Amino acid sequence: MAITPMHFAERMSRLGTESAFDVMVRARALEAQGREVIHLQLGEPDFDTPAHIIEAGVEALRSGETHYTPPAGIPELRQAIADEVSRTRGVTVEPEHVVVTPGGKPIMFFLILALAGEGDEVVYPDPGFPIYGSVVNFTGAKAVPLPIREERDFRFDLDELRSLVNERTKLVIINSPANPTGGLLTDEELRELARLAVEYDFVVMSDEIYRRIVYGDFDQPSIISYPGMQERTVILDGFSKTYAMTGWRLGYGVMPQDIAAAVTRLAINCNSCTPGFTQIAGVAALTGPQEPVEQMVAEFQRRRDVIVAGLNDIPGVTCKLPLGAFYAFPNISHYGDNIADYLLQEAGVATVDGSAFGDHGKGYLRISYANSLDNIEKALDRMRAALLKMG
Ligand code: PLP
């Protein structure tokens, strides 16, 4: 029997969603009718998980890793993560600072739930990953969008940041390299954010899930390494993007110990723990050969160059060169808003409207180039024809 809306808790009306999954369902429905669709909507590498990681997971299953595990993660993986983060972020991290979860997403859910409530404010990037604002609204806290500006190469403006934080700010969320824009934050933004975090005593969640996917020589600094920040930073990272492990569901947070205790308590109330065999595969990913990651990033760079050149070649479309992640975020405002549905129906190309990532994403499209060069070229031809038809 269907449950009527009056049975839902009021907070459910404030919970958003991630449109990329809705687009996937609509694209699959078209495919079921015999249409051919090129999938450029989902944020997942199209590569297979490297073989040595799969082997480690299978071997773990065969050797009996089929039981509950410690809620914050198995000691070997927490240690490997602490070593990796210490090595790459310029701070010393201990295993006690690490909480392992099924994917990186639970870290954002648990952290926002742990820190934000009625009367609190949380600042988050707009356009940005849609789950940030969704969960903040769910808690009853005020979600405060921080505009991400194309004219600043998809970074935020320092004056705007200063105008949005105050004594009620509990948490500021940043994401670099960014979904959906591919933009990178630089020392200039991080330094000022760190200064404000100390002044107003708020926590920063730094979503670094795309940290390894950067193009060129840019060495992405982490906010955790700035003065006064280790005691107020939560790094979110994981295995989905770097090691093409989206379906394994393995991610983690690195945070001060009191926050780790709160996040772990929420995990115990929700999922108990993360499967042991995926965690053992995670140890193999972090401690094993990194060439597969380098090869994947090199391939993404080739595709990025093709898609950005092809988009800029379409009259009325302009696309900045993304510096990281695997998304292009072209400005298509010449053709109006909400054209992803038109492109799906008319051209059989699945993308996501920029507005799904916040009001400041209106007039843009998010195109994931985690697809073959052949398909990217075909999609460009089809999008060009469909857009020119609009005039
Ligand atoms: N953060 C950002 C910005 C993302 O784009 C995603 C996935 O799309 C995640 C976090 C969560 O990834 P996962 O839960 O697969 O680790």
Short mmCIF file of N, CA, C and O and ligand atoms in Angstrom, two decimals, residues 18 21 43-44 102-106 108 128-129 132 175 177-179 207-210 236-241 245-247 249-252 327 366, ligand 1:
data_model
loop_
_atom_site.label_atom_id
_atom_site.label_comp_id
_atom_site.label_asym_id
_atom_site.label_seq_id
_atom_site.Cartn_x
_atom_site.Cartn_y
_atom_site.Cartn_z
N GLU A 18 20.23 13.72 -5.87
CA GLU A 18 21.34 13.90 -6.80
C GLU A 18 20.79 13.60 -8.19
O GLU A 18 20.54 12.43 -8.53
N PHE A 21 21.52 10.67 -10.86
CA PHE A 21 20.90 9.34 -10.79
C PHE A 21 19.53 9.35 -11.49
O PHE A 21 19.16 8.37 -12.14
N GLY A 43 29.18 10.62 -12.42
CA GLY A 43 30.55 10.90 -12.00
C GLY A 43 31.28 9.64 -11.59
O GLY A 43 31.65 9.50 -10.44
N GLU A 44 31.47 8.74 -12.56
CA GLU A 44 32.26 7.56 -12.18
C GLU A 44 33.19 7.16 -13.31
O GLU A 44 32.82 7.13 -14.47
N PRO A 102 31.34 3.32 4.20
CA PRO A 102 31.00 2.77 2.87
C PRO A 102 30.82 3.89 1.85
O PRO A 102 29.72 4.38 1.63
N GLY A 103 31.91 4.34 1.25
CA GLY A 103 31.91 5.51 0.36
C GLY A 103 32.25 6.76 1.16
O GLY A 103 32.20 6.76 2.40
N GLY A 104 32.60 7.82 0.42
CA GLY A 104 32.89 9.09 1.09
C GLY A 104 31.61 9.81 1.51
O GLY A 104 31.62 10.61 2.44
N LYS A 105 30.52 9.52 0.82
CA LYS A 105 29.27 10.24 1.08
C LYS A 105 28.82 10.17 2.54
O LYS A 105 28.38 11.19 3.08
N PRO A 106 28.89 9.01 3.20
CA PRO A 106 28.45 8.98 4.61
C PRO A 106 29.24 9.96 5.50
O PRO A 106 28.70 10.44 6.48
N MET A 108 30.09 13.00 4.73
CA MET A 108 29.41 14.31 4.70
C MET A 108 28.08 14.25 5.44
O MET A 108 27.73 15.17 6.19
N GLY A 128 27.72 23.27 -6.62
CA GLY A 128 28.51 22.28 -5.88
C GLY A 128 27.77 20.96 -5.81
O GLY A 128 26.62 20.85 -6.28
N PHE A 129 28.40 20.00 -5.19
CA PHE A 129 27.80 18.66 -5.06
C PHE A 129 26.45 18.80 -4.35
O PHE A 129 26.38 19.37 -3.25
N TYR A 132 25.47 18.36 -0.38
CA TYR A 132 25.84 19.28 0.72
C TYR A 132 24.60 20.07 1.19
O TYR A 132 24.22 20.02 2.35
N ASN A 175 35.38 22.11 -1.87
CA ASN A 175 35.58 20.93 -2.71
C ASN A 175 36.53 21.31 -3.84
O ASN A 175 36.19 22.11 -4.70
N PRO A 177 39.83 19.41 -6.26
CA PRO A 177 39.16 19.81 -7.49
C PRO A 177 37.64 19.62 -7.36
O PRO A 177 37.19 18.72 -6.65
N ALA A 178 36.90 20.46 -8.07
CA ALA A 178 35.47 20.56 -7.80
C ALA A 178 34.59 19.80 -8.78
O ALA A 178 34.84 19.78 -9.98
N ASN A 179 33.56 19.23 -8.24
CA ASN A 179 32.39 18.78 -8.98
C ASN A 179 31.36 19.88 -8.77
O ASN A 179 31.10 20.24 -7.62
N ASP A 207 36.35 18.51 0.92
CA ASP A 207 36.03 17.32 0.13
C ASP A 207 37.13 17.19 -0.94
O ASP A 207 37.16 17.93 -1.91
N GLU A 208 38.03 16.23 -0.70
CA GLU A 208 39.21 16.06 -1.56
C GLU A 208 39.13 14.78 -2.37
O GLU A 208 40.14 14.18 -2.73
N ILE A 209 37.90 14.37 -2.69
CA ILE A 209 37.69 13.08 -3.36
C ILE A 209 38.36 13.04 -4.75
O ILE A 209 38.70 11.98 -5.26
N TYR A 210 38.53 14.24 -5.38
CA TYR A 210 39.18 14.28 -6.71
C TYR A 210 40.65 14.71 -6.63
O TYR A 210 41.23 15.12 -7.62
N LEU A 236 37.50 14.83 3.57
CA LEU A 236 36.73 13.70 3.02
C LEU A 236 37.49 13.21 1.81
O LEU A 236 37.87 13.99 0.94
N ASP A 237 37.74 11.90 1.77
CA ASP A 237 38.42 11.33 0.60
C ASP A 237 37.92 9.89 0.45
O ASP A 237 37.11 9.41 1.26
N GLY A 238 38.40 9.20 -0.55
CA GLY A 238 37.91 7.84 -0.74
C GLY A 238 38.54 7.19 -1.95
O GLY A 238 39.47 7.73 -2.55
N PHE A 239 38.02 6.04 -2.30
CA PHE A 239 38.62 5.19 -3.33
C PHE A 239 37.84 5.20 -4.64
O PHE A 239 38.32 4.73 -5.66
N SER A 240 36.59 5.74 -4.61
CA SER A 240 35.69 5.64 -5.77
C SER A 240 36.31 6.19 -7.04
O SER A 240 36.26 5.54 -8.09
N LYS A 241 36.86 7.40 -6.95
CA LYS A 241 37.32 8.07 -8.17
C LYS A 241 38.77 7.69 -8.47
O LYS A 241 39.10 7.33 -9.60
N MET A 245 36.66 2.66 -8.05
CA MET A 245 36.05 1.70 -7.13
C MET A 245 34.67 2.16 -6.66
O MET A 245 34.27 1.88 -5.52
N THR A 246 33.92 2.84 -7.53
CA THR A 246 32.62 3.41 -7.08
C THR A 246 31.70 2.35 -6.47
O THR A 246 31.04 2.60 -5.48
N GLY A 247 31.67 1.16 -7.08
CA GLY A 247 30.73 0.13 -6.62
C GLY A 247 31.19 -0.62 -5.37
O GLY A 247 30.39 -1.34 -4.77
N ARG A 249 32.08 0.83 -2.64
CA ARG A 249 31.65 1.69 -1.54
C ARG A 249 32.71 1.73 -0.45
O ARG A 249 32.65 1.00 0.56
N LEU A 250 33.71 2.55 -0.65
CA LEU A 250 34.79 2.68 0.33
C LEU A 250 35.31 4.13 0.33
O LEU A 250 35.78 4.62 -0.70
N GLY A 251 35.18 4.76 1.48
CA GLY A 251 35.66 6.13 1.62
C GLY A 251 36.09 6.37 3.05
O GLY A 251 36.03 5.47 3.89
N TYR A 252 36.54 7.60 3.33
CA TYR A 252 36.98 7.88 4.70
C TYR A 252 36.99 9.37 5.00
O TYR A 252 36.95 10.20 4.09
N TYR A 327 34.99 16.55 -15.21
CA TYR A 327 33.78 17.20 -15.70
C TYR A 327 34.12 18.44 -16.50
O TYR A 327 35.03 19.19 -16.12
N ARG A 366 26.59 20.12 -16.91
CA ARG A 366 27.73 19.32 -16.44
C ARG A 366 27.86 18.09 -17.33
O ARG A 366 26.92 17.31 -17.49
N1 PLP B 1 32.19 14.26 -3.09
C1 PLP B 1 32.01 14.63 -4.36
C2 PLP B 1 32.31 16.03 -4.76
C3 PLP B 1 31.54 13.70 -5.31
O1 PLP B 1 31.38 14.09 -6.58
C4 PLP B 1 31.24 12.40 -4.88
C5 PLP B 1 30.67 11.40 -5.83
O2 PLP B 1 30.17 11.69 -6.85
C6 PLP B 1 31.45 12.06 -3.54
C7 PLP B 1 31.94 13.01 -2.68
C8 PLP B 1 31.12 10.71 -2.97
O3 PLP B 1 31.74 9.66 -3.54
P1 PLP B 1 31.67 8.20 -2.89
O4 PLP B 1 30.56 8.16 -1.91
O5 PLP B 1 31.46 7.27 -4.04
O6 PLP B 1 32.99 8.00 -2.22
#
